Amino acid sequence: MKPILKWQYDQIIKELLLLQEHQTDPTCPCQSDGEMCVRKHLMTLEAYAQETIPMEDNEEFKDKLQMLAGEAKEYRKQEEAALRDEDVPVSLVEWTRNWRKAFEEHSLEPQEEDVALTNKSDTEQE
């Protein structure tokens, strides 16, 4: 995996973790002092997923990223409506957990530079 792709997936996973934390921690003042944590993390997830799609060569993960971006956008619109008191907030705990699990193993693929170092080390040992 290219270092930039690894970085992108790390950011997506971090945003999913933060969003999950904001939704499960009752002490988080997510909507005080103008903070809109859930909306912010959904918007960031949407952006990272969209940005990562052209970097990804694996068609399965391109499709997953496209789905994540679309779902994040829909949930963001729903959250914006809730912030305007036009709808109710939705629990995204399972959604964030499921998406995190979908990307975690893929994000652990060795980076290209790590593979090159391993191959060099194997060659030197022969």
Coordinates of C-alpha atoms in Angstrom, one line a residue:
M1 CA 0.0 0.0 0.0
K2 CA 1.3 3.4 -0.9
P3 CA 2.1 5.6 2.1
I4 CA -0.4 8.2 1.1
L5 CA -3.2 5.6 0.9
K6 CA -2.2 4.2 4.3
W7 CA -2.4 7.8 5.7
Q8 CA -5.9 8.3 4.1
Y9 CA -7.2 5.1 5.7
D10 CA -5.7 6.0 9.0
Q11 CA -7.6 9.4 8.9
I12 CA -10.9 7.7 8.0
I13 CA -10.5 5.2 10.8
K14 CA -9.6 8.0 13.3
E15 CA -12.7 10.0 12.2
L16 CA -14.9 6.9 12.7
L17 CA -13.4 6.4 16.2
L18 CA -14.0 10.0 17.1
L19 CA -17.6 10.0 15.8
Q20 CA -18.3 6.8 17.7
E21 CA -16.8 8.3 20.9
H22 CA -18.9 11.5 20.6
Q23 CA -22.0 9.4 20.2
T24 CA -21.3 7.1 23.1
D25 CA -19.9 9.5 25.7
P26 CA -22.8 11.2 27.5
T27 CA -20.5 13.8 29.0
C28 CA -19.4 15.1 25.6
P29 CA -20.9 18.6 25.2
C30 CA -21.1 18.1 21.4
Q31 CA -23.6 20.8 20.7
S32 CA -22.5 23.5 23.2
D33 CA -20.6 26.6 22.4
G34 CA -21.4 26.3 18.7
E35 CA -19.7 22.9 18.4
M36 CA -21.4 20.4 16.1
C37 CA -19.2 17.4 16.5
V38 CA -21.3 14.8 14.7
R39 CA -21.8 17.0 11.7
K40 CA -18.1 17.9 11.6
H41 CA -17.0 14.3 11.7
L42 CA -19.5 13.2 9.1
M43 CA -18.4 15.9 6.8
T44 CA -14.8 15.0 7.3
L45 CA -15.5 11.3 6.6
E46 CA -17.4 12.2 3.4
A47 CA -14.4 14.3 2.3
Y48 CA -11.7 11.7 3.1
A49 CA -13.7 8.9 1.4
Q50 CA -14.2 11.0 -1.7
E51 CA -10.5 12.0 -1.8
T52 CA -9.3 8.4 -1.3
I53 CA -11.4 6.8 -4.1
P54 CA -9.0 7.8 -7.0
M55 CA -6.0 6.7 -5.0
E56 CA -7.4 3.2 -4.4
D57 CA -6.7 0.5 -7.0
N58 CA -8.8 -2.2 -5.3
E59 CA -12.3 -2.1 -6.9
E60 CA -13.9 -3.6 -3.8
F61 CA -12.5 -0.8 -1.6
K62 CA -13.3 1.9 -4.1
D63 CA -16.9 0.7 -3.9
K64 CA -16.8 0.8 -0.1
L65 CA -15.4 4.3 -0.1
Q66 CA -18.1 5.4 -2.5
M67 CA -20.7 3.9 -0.2
L68 CA -19.1 5.5 2.9
A69 CA -19.1 8.9 1.3
G70 CA -22.7 8.6 0.2
E71 CA -23.9 7.4 3.6
A72 CA -21.9 10.0 5.5
K73 CA -23.5 12.7 3.3
E74 CA -27.0 11.4 4.0
Y75 CA -26.4 11.1 7.8
R76 CA -24.9 14.6 7.7
K77 CA -28.0 16.0 6.1
Q78 CA -30.1 14.3 8.7
E79 CA -27.8 15.7 11.5
E80 CA -28.1 19.2 10.0
A81 CA -31.9 18.9 10.1
A82 CA -31.7 17.8 13.7
L83 CA -29.6 20.8 14.5
R84 CA -32.3 23.0 13.0
D85 CA -34.9 21.1 15.2
E86 CA -36.5 19.7 12.0
D87 CA -35.5 16.0 12.7
V88 CA -34.1 13.9 15.6
P89 CA -30.5 12.9 15.9
V90 CA -29.7 9.4 14.8
S91 CA -27.4 6.9 16.6
L92 CA -24.4 6.1 14.5
V93 CA -22.6 3.9 16.9
E94 CA -23.2 0.6 15.0
W95 CA -22.7 2.4 11.6
T96 CA -19.3 3.8 12.7
R97 CA -18.2 0.4 14.2
N98 CA -19.2 -1.5 11.0
W99 CA -17.3 0.9 8.8
R100 CA -14.3 0.9 11.0
K101 CA -14.2 -2.9 10.9
A102 CA -14.6 -2.8 7.1
F103 CA -11.4 -0.7 6.7
E104 CA -9.1 -1.7 9.6
E105 CA -7.6 -4.9 8.2
H106 CA -7.2 -3.3 4.8
S107 CA -5.3 -0.4 6.3
L108 CA -2.8 -2.8 7.8
E109 CA -1.5 -3.9 4.5
P110 CA 2.3 -3.3 4.3
Q111 CA 3.4 0.0 2.8
E112 CA 5.3 -0.2 -0.4
E113 CA 8.5 0.9 1.3
D114 CA 8.1 -1.8 4.0
V115 CA 7.8 -4.5 1.3
A116 CA 10.9 -3.1 -0.5
L117 CA 12.9 -3.3 2.8
T118 CA 11.7 -6.8 3.5
N119 CA 12.6 -7.9 0.0
K120 CA 16.0 -6.3 0.3
S121 CA 16.6 -8.0 3.6
D122 CA 15.6 -11.4 2.2
T123 CA 18.0 -11.0 -0.7
E124 CA 20.8 -10.0 1.6
Q125 CA 20.3 -13.1 3.7
E126 CA 20.6 -15.5 0.7

